[in-house]
CSV table of C-alpha atoms in Angstrom, one decimal:
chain,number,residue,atom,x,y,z
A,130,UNK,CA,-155.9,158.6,-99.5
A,131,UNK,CA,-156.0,162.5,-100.5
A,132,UNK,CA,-157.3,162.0,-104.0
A,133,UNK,CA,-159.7,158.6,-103.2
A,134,UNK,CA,-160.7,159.8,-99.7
A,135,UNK,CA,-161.3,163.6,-99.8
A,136,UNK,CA,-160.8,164.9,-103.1
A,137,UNK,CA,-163.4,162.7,-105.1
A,138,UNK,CA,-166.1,163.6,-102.6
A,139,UNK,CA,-165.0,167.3,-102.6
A,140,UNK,CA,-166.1,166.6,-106.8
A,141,UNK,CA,-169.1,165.1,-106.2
A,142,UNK,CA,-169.8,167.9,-103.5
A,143,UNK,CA,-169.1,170.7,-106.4
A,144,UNK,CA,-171.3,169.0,-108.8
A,145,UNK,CA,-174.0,168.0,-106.4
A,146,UNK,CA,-174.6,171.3,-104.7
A,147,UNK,CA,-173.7,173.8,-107.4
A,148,UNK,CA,-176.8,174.2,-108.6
A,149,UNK,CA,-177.8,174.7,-105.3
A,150,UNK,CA,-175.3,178.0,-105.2
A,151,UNK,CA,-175.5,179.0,-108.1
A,152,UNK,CA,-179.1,178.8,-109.7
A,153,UNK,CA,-177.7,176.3,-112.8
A,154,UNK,CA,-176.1,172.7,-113.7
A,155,UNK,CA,-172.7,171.8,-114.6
A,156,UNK,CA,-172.2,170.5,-118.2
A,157,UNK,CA,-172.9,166.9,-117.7
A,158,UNK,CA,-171.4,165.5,-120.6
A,159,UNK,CA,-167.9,167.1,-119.6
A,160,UNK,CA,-169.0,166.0,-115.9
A,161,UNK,CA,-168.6,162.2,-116.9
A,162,UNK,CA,-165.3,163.0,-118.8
A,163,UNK,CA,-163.9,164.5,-116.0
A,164,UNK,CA,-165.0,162.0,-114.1
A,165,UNK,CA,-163.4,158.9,-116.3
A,166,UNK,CA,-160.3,160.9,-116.6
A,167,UNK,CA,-159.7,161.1,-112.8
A,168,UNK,CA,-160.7,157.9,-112.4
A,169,UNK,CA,-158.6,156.2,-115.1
A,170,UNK,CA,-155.7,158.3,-114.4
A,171,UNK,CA,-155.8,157.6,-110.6
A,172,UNK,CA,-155.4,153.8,-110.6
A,173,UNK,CA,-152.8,154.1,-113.6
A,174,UNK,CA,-151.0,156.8,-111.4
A,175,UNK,CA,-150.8,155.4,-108.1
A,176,UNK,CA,-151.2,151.9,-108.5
A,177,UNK,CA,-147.5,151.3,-109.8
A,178,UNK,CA,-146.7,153.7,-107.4
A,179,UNK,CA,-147.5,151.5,-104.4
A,180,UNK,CA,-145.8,148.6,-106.6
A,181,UNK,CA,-142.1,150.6,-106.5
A,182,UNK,CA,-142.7,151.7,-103.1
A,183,UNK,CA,-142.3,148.0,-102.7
A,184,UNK,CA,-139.7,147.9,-104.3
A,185,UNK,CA,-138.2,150.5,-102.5
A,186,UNK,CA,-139.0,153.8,-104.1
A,187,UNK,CA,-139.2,156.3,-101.6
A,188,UNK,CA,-141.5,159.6,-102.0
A,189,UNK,CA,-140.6,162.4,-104.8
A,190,UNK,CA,-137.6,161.6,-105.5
A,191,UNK,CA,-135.6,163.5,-107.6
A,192,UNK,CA,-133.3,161.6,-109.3
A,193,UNK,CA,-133.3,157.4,-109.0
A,194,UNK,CA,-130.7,154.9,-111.0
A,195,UNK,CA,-132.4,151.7,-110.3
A,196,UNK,CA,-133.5,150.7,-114.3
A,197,UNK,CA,-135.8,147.8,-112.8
A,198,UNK,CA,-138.4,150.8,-111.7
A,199,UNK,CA,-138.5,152.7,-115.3
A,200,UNK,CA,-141.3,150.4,-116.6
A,201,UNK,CA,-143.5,151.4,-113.5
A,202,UNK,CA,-142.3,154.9,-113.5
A,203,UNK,CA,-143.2,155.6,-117.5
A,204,UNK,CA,-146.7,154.2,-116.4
A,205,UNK,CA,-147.4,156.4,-113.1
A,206,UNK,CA,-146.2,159.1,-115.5
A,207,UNK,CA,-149.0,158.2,-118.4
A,208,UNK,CA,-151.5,157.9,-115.2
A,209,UNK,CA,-150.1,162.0,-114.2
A,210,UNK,CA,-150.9,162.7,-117.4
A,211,UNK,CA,-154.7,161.3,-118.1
A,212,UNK,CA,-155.0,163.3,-114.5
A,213,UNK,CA,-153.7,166.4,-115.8
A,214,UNK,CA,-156.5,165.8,-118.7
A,215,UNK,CA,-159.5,165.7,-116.3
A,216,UNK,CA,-157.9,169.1,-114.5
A,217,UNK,CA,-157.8,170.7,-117.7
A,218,UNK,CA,-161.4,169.3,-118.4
A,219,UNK,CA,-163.1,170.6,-115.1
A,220,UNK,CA,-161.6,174.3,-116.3
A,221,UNK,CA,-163.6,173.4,-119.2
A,222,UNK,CA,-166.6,172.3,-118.1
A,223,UNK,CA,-166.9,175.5,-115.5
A,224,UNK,CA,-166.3,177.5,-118.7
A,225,UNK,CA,-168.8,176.4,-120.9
A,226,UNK,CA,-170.9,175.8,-117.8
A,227,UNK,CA,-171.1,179.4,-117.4
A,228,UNK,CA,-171.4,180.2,-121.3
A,229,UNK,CA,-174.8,178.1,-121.6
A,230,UNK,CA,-176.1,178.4,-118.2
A,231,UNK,CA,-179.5,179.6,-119.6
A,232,UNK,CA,-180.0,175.9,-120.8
A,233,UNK,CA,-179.6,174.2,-117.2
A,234,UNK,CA,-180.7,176.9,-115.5
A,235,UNK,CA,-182.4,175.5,-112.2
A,236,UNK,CA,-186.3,177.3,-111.9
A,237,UNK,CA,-187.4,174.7,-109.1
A,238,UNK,CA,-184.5,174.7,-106.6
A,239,UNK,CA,-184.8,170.8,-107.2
A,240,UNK,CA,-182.8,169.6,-110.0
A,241,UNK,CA,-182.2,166.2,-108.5
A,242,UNK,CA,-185.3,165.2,-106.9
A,243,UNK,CA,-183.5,165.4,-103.6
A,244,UNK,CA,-184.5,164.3,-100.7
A,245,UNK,CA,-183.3,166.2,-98.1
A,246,UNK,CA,-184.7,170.0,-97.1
A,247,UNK,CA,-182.0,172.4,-98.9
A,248,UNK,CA,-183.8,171.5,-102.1
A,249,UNK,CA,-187.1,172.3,-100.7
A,250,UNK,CA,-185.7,176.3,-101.1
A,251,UNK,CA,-184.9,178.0,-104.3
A,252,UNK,CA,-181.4,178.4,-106.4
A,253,UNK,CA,-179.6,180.2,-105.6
A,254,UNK,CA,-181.2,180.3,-101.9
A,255,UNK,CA,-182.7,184.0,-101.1
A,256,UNK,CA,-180.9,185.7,-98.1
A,257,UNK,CA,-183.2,184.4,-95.0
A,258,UNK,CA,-182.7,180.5,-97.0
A,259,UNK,CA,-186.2,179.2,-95.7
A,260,UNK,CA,-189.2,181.4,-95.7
A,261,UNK,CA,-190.6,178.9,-93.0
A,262,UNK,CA,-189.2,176.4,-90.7
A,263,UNK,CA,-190.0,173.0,-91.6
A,264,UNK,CA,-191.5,170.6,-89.7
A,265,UNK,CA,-189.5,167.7,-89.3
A,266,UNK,CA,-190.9,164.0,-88.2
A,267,UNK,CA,-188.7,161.7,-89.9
A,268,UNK,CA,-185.2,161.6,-92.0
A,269,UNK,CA,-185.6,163.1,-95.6
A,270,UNK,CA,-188.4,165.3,-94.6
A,271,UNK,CA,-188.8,167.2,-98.2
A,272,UNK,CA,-189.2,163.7,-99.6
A,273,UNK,CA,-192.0,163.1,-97.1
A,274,UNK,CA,-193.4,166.6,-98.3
A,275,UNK,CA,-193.2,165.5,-102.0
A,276,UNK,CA,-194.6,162.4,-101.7
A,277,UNK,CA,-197.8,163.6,-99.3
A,278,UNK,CA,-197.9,166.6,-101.5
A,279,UNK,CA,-198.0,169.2,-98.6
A,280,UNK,CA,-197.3,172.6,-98.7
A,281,UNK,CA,-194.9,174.4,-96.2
A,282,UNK,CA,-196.2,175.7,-92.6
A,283,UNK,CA,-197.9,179.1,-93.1
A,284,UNK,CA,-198.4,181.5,-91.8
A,285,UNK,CA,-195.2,183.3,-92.5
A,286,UNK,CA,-193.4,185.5,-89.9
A,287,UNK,CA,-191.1,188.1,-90.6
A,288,UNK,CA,-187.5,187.0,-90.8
A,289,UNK,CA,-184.5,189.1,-88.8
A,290,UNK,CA,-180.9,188.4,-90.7
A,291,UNK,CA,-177.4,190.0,-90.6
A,292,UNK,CA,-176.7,193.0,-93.4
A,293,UNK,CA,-173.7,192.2,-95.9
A,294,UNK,CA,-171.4,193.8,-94.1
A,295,UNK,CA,-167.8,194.5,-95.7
A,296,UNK,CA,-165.8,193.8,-92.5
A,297,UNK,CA,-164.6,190.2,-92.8
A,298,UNK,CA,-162.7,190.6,-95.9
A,299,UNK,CA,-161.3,194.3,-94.6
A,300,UNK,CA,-159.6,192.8,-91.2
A,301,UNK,CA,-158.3,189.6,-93.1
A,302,UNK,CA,-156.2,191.7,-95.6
A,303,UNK,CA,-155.3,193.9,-92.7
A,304,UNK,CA,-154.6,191.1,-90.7
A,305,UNK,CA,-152.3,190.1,-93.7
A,306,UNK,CA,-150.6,192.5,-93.9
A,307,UNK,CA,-149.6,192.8,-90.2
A,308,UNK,CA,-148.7,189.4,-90.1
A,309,UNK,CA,-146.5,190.1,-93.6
A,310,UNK,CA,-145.1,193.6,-92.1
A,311,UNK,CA,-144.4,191.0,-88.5
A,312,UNK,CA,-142.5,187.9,-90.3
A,313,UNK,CA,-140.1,190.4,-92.6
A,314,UNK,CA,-139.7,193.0,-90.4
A,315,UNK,CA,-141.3,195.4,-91.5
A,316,UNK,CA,-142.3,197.7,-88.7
A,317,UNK,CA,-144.4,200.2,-90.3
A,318,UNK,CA,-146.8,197.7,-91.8
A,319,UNK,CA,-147.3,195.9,-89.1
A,320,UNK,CA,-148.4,198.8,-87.2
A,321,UNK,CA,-150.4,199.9,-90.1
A,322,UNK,CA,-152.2,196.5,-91.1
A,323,UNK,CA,-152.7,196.6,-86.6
A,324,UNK,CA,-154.0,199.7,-85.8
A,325,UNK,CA,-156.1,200.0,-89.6
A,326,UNK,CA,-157.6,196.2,-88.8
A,327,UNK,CA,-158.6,197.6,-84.9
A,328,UNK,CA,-159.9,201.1,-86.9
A,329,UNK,CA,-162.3,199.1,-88.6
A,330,UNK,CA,-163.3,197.1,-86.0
A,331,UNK,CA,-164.0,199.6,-83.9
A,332,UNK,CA,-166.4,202.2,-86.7
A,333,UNK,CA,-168.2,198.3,-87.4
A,334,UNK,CA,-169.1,198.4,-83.8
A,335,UNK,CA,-170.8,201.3,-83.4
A,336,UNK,CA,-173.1,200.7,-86.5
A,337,UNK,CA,-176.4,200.0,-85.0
A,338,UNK,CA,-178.1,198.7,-88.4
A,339,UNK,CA,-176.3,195.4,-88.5
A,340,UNK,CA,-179.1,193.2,-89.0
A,341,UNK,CA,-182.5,193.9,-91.4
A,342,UNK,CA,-186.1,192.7,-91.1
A,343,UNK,CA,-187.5,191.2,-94.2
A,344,UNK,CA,-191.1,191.7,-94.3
A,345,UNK,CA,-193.8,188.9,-94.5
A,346,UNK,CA,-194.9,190.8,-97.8
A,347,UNK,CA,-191.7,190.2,-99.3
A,348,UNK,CA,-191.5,186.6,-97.9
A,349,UNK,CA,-194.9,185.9,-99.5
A,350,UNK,CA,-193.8,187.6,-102.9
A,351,UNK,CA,-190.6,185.0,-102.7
A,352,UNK,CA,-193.2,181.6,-102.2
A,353,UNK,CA,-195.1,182.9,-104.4
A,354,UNK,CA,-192.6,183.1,-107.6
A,355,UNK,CA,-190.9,179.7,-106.5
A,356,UNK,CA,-194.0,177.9,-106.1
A,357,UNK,CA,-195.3,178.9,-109.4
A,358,UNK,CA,-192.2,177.8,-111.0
A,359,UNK,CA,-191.6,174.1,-109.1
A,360,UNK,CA,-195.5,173.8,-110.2
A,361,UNK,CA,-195.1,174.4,-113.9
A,362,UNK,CA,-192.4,171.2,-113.5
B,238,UNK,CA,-184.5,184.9,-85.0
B,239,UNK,CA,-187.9,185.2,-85.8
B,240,UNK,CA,-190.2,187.1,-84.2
B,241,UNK,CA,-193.9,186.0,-83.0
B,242,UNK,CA,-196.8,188.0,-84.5
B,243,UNK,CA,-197.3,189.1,-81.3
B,244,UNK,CA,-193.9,189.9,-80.2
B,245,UNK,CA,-191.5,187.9,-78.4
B,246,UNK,CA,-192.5,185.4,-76.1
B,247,UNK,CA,-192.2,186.1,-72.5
B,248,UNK,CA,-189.3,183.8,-71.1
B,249,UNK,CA,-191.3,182.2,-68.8
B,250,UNK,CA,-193.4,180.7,-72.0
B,251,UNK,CA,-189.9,179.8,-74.3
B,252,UNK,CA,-189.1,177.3,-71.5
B,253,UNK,CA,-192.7,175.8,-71.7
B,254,UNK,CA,-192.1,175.1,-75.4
B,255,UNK,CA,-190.3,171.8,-76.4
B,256,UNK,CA,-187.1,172.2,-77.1
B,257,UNK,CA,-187.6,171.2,-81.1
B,258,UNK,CA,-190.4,173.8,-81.5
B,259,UNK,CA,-188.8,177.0,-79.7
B,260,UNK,CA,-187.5,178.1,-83.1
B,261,UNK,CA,-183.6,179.7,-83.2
B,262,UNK,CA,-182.6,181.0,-80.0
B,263,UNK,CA,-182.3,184.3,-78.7
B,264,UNK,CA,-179.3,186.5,-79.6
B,265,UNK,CA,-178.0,186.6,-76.6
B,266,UNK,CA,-177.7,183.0,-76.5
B,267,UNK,CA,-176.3,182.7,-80.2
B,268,UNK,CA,-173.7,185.3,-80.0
B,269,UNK,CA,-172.3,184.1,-76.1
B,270,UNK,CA,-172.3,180.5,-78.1
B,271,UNK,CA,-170.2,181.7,-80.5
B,272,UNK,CA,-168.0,183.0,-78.2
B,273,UNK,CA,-167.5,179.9,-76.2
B,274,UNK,CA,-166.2,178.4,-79.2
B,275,UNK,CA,-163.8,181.2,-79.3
B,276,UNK,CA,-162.5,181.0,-76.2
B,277,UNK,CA,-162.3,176.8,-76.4
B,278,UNK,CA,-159.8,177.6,-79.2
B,279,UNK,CA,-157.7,179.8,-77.4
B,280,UNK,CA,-157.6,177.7,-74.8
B,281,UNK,CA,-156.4,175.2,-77.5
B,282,UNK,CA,-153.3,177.7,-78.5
B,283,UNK,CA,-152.6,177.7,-74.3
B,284,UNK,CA,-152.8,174.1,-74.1
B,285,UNK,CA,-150.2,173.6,-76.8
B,286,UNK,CA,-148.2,176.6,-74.9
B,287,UNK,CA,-148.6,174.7,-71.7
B,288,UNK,CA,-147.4,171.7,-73.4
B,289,UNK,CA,-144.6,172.8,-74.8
B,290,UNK,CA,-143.7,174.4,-71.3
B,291,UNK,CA,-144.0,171.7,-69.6
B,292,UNK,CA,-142.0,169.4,-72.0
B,293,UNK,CA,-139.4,172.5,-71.9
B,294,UNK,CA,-139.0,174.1,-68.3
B,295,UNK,CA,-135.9,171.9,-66.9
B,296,UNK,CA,-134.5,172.8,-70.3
B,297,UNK,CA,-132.4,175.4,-69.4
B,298,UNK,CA,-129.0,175.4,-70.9
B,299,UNK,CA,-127.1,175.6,-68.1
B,300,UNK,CA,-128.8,179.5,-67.6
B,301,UNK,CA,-131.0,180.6,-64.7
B,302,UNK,CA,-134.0,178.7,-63.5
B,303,UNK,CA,-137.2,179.2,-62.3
B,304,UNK,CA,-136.1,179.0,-58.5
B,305,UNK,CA,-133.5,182.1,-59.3
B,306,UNK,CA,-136.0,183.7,-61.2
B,307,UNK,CA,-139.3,184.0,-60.1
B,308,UNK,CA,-140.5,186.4,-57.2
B,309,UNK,CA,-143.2,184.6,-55.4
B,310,UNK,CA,-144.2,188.2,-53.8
B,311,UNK,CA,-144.7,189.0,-57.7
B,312,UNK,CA,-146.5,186.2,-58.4
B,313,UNK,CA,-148.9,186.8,-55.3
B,314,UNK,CA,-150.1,190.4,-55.7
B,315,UNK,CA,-150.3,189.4,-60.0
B,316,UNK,CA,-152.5,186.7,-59.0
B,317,UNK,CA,-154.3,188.2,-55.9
B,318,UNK,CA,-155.2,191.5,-59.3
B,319,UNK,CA,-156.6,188.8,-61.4
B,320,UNK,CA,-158.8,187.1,-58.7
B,321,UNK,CA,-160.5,190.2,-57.6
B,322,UNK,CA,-160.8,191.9,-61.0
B,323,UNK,CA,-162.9,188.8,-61.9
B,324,UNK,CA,-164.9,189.8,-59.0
B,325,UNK,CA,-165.3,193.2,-59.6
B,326,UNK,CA,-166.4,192.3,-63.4
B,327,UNK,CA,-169.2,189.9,-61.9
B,328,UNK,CA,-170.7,193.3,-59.9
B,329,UNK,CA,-170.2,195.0,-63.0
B,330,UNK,CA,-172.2,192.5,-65.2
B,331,UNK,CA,-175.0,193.0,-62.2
B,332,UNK,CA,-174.9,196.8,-62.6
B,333,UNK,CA,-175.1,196.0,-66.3
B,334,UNK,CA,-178.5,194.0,-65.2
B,335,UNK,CA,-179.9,196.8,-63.2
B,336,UNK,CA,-179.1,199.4,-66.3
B,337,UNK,CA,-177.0,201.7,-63.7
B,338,UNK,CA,-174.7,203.4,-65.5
B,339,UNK,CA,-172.3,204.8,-63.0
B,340,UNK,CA,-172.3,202.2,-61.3
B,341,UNK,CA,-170.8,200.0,-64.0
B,342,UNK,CA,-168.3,202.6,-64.9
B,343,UNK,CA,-166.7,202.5,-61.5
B,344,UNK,CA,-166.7,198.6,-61.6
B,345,UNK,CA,-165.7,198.7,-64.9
B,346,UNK,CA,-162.8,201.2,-64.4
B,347,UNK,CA,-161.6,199.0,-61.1
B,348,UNK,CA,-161.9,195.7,-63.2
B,349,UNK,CA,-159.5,198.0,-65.8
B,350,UNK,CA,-156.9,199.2,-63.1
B,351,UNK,CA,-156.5,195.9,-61.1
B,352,UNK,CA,-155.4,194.5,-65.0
B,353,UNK,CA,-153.2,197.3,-65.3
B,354,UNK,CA,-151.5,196.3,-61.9
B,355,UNK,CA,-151.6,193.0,-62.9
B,356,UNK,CA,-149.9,194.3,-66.5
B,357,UNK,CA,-147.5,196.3,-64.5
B,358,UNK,CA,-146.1,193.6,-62.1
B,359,UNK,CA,-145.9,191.2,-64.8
B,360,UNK,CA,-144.0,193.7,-66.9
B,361,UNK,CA,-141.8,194.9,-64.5
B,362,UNK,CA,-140.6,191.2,-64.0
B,363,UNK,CA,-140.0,190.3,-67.9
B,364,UNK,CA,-138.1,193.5,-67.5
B,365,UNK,CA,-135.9,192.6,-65.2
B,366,UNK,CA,-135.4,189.2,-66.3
B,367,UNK,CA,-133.9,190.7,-69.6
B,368,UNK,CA,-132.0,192.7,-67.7
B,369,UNK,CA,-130.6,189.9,-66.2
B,370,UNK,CA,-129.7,188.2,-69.4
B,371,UNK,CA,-133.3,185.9,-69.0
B,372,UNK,CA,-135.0,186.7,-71.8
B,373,UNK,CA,-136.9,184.4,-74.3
B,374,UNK,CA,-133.8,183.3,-76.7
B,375,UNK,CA,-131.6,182.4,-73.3
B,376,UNK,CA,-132.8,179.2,-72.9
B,377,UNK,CA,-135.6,176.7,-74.2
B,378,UNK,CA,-137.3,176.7,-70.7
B,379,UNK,CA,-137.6,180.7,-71.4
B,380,UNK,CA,-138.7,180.8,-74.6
B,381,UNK,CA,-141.3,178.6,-73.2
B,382,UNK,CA,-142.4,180.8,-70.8
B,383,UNK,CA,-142.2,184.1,-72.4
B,384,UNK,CA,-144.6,182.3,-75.3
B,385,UNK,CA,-147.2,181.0,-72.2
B,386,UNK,CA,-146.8,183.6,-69.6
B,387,UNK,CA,-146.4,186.6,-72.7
B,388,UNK,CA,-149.5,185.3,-74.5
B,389,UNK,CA,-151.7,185.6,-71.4
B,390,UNK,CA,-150.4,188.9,-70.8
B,391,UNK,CA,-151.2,190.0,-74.2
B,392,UNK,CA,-155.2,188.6,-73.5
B,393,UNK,CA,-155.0,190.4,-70.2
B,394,UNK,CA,-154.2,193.8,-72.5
B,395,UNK,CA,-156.3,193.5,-75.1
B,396,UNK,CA,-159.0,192.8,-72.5
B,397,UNK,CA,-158.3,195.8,-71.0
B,398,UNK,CA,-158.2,198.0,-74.1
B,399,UNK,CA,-161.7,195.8,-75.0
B,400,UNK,CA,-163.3,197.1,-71.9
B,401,UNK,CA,-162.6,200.8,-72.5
B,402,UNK,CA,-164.0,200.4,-75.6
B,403,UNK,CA,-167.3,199.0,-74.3
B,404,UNK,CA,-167.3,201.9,-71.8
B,405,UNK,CA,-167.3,204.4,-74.9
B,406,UNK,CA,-170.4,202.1,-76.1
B,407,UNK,CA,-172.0,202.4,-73.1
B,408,UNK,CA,-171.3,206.0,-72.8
B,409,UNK,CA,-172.5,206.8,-76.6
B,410,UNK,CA,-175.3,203.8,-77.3
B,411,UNK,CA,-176.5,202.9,-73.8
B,412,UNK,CA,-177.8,199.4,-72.6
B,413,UNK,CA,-179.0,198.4,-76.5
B,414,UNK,CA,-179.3,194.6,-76.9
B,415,UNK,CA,-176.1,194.6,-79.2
B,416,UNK,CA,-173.9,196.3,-76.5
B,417,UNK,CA,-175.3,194.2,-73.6
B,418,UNK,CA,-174.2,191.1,-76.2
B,419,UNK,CA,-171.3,192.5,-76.1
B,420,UNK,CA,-170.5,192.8,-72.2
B,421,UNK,CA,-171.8,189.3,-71.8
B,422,UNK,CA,-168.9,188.5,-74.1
B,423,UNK,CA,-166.2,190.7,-72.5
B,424,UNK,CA,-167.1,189.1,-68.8
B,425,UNK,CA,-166.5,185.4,-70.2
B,426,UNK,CA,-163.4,186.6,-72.1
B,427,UNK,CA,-162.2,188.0,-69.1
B,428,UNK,CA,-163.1,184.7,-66.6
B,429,UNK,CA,-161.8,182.8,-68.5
B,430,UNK,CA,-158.5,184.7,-68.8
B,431,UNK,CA,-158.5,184.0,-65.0
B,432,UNK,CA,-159.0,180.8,-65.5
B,433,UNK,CA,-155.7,180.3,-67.6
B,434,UNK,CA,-153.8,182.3,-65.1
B,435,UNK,CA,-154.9,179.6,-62.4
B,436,UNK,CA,-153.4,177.1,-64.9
B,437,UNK,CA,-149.8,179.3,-65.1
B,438,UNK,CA,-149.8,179.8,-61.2
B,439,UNK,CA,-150.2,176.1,-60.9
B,440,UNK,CA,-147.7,174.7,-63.5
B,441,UNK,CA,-145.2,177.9,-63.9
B,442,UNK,CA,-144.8,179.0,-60.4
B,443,UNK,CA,-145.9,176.5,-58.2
B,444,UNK,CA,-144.6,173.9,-60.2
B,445,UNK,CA,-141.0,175.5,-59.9
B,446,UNK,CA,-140.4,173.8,-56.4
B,447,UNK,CA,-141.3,170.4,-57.1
């Protein structure tokens, strides 16, 4: 149910959207490996599996002296290890994703010829996401867009959005540690992680410059660039 | 949020706008969202607190019960704290409205003390349930409700200690939109820590005689 249900979309997900996040394509060739490994080496896995548990195999089991499940067993285990080939591959294919990410590199923030509006902006997506709202009559909306060939709603406005700001990451390893320092006993870190997390709470809420206004120029500048590049496509 | 070319619209004109066309809402509205879903999941961890106290309480290994232990005297001056203090924190919020400084300092600082009492009574009771050999590993019933009754409490302080902060924001920043966010959070925080208390008067103490 994990693997079929949640973890094959959760792939599909990754190789869907990281263009999107990143600005460039997975290796597809390695893409359809991994993809034929998993898919292989989930039936062969699991499917004997269900056969023993018929047969009375419960779950991970460490030892079992019934010689009528070996046959099934040896086969889950070939399954385990086509699966462990596709793991290994989709290291691989991030790897040499990375190394010639200047060949699948994604200029028009629409490698797919999606339909729906995240592909509308560029890839990666600038800070504010959407210079404009769009207008939206109908499901698929950027499809509409592409295939009436208009452009997005101007005139721009200028675009209000938070500041990176450090202090997530700061009170979850201070939070960590309290909570480490709270199940071993130790006193002194709990205190510390406790009264460092509130410290840094407290100087974040007296900064006034949280958010930043990004000009209309700037906005402009942005269209610009990506509508020059989905143009050249 | 963005802004109109010529400056926010009035809020008398948002509310003439369809709903699909008003653009994101103000902040006020986005951050006191937010908190709502904050405060719908601690009210998740109570509910599973309440649960477990209510699947617990007659479980109480032959120790003391909630007839021997609680003080309905106690329970009526803690809950009588809590009631007003929500009060007081609504005139604060309206001070807050009108800008007047001093004004929500004092209802600010009462909202703070009638906690504290509340804080007070409450602790003097877990004290003296120790004392008497009641505390949370005693008996399942207990450790039931030191968890509910303790985790409210805990709220009810850092509430407090949340308040005096905002003061000191007050004090240093004045009424800017981000500390005004901020308040509007504090006074739903602190309703609805009233709001769980009528939940542990109900089922803790109330519930006791049935």
């Amino acid at each position: 149910v994990i693997i079929g249900g949640v973890l094959f979309g959760a792939f599909a997900g990754y190789t869907y959207w990281f263009p999107k996040a990143f600005g460039f394509r997975l290796h597809e060739g390695l893409g359809k490996a991994v993809f034929w490994c998993w898919f292989i080496g989930f039936y062969l896995a699991f499917m004997p599996l269900y056969g023993l548990g018929l047969m009375g195999a419960t779950r991970r089991l460490q030892h079992y002296s019934n010689p009528a499940w070996q046959p099934l067993m040896v086969l889950a285990f070939a399954g385990a290890t086509v699966i462990l080939l596709g793991i290994v591959l989709m290291v691989v294919q991030l790897v040499v994703s990375i190394r010639r990410r200047d060949r699948t590199r994604d200029m028009t923030g629409d490698p797919w010829n999606g339909r729906t509006l995240e592909w509308s902006t560029s890839s990666p997506p600038p800070a504010w996401n959407f210079s404009a709202l769009s207008t939206v009559s109908s499901p698929d909306a950027f499809w509409k867009r592409k295939q009436q060939r208009t452009a997005i709603a101007l005139p721009l406005r200028s675009i209000t959005v938070p500041k990176r700001n450090p202090l997530g990451v700061q009170v979850a390893v201070l939070v960590a540690l309290m909570g480490f320092g709270l199940v071993w006993h130790i006193w002194w870190m709990a205190v510390l992680g406790l009264v460092s997390a509130l410290g840094v709470s407290l100087r974040n809420a007296w900064r006034a410059d949280l958010e930043e206004t990004i000009p209309v120029s700037v906005l402009t500048a942005h269209e610009d660039i990506h509508s020059t590049r989905v143009m050249r496509k | 949020m963005i802004d109109t070319i010529d400056g926010p619209p009035s809020e008398e004109r948002f509310y003439l706008v369809p709903l699909s066309e008003r653009g994101p809402a103000p902040s006020r509205v986005v951050a006191s969202y937010g908190f709502w879903l904050f405060l719908l999941s601690d009210i998740i961890i109570f509910s599973a607190f309440f649960a477990a106290y209510a699947v617990l309480s007659t479980h109480t290994d032959g120790g003391p019960g909630g007839t021997q232990l609680f003080k309905p005297a106690h329970v009526l001056i803690e809950t009588s704290c809590l009631l007003v203090s929500s009060f007081t924190c609504g005139v604060m919020m309206i001070s807050i409205d009108r800008r007047s400084a001093r004004s929500t300092y004092c209802w600010a600082l009462l909202t703070a003390l009638l906690g504290a009492a509340f804080l007070w009574v409450e602790l003097t009771e877990f004290h003296d349930m120790v004392l008497l050999g009641a505390g949370p590993s005693r008996s399942a019933f207990l450790s039931a409700f030191f968890a509910l009754v303790g985790t409210h409490g805990l709220h009810v302080t850092l509430g407090i200690a949340w308040l005096i902060a905002m003061m000191a924001q007050v004090a240093t920043l004045g009424f800017m939109p981000m500390v005004m966010n901020r308040l509007l959070c504090f006074s739903l925080f602190w309703h609805a820590l009233d709001i769980v208390w009528i939940g542990v008067f109900t089922i803790v103490y109330l519930g006791v005689h049935r």
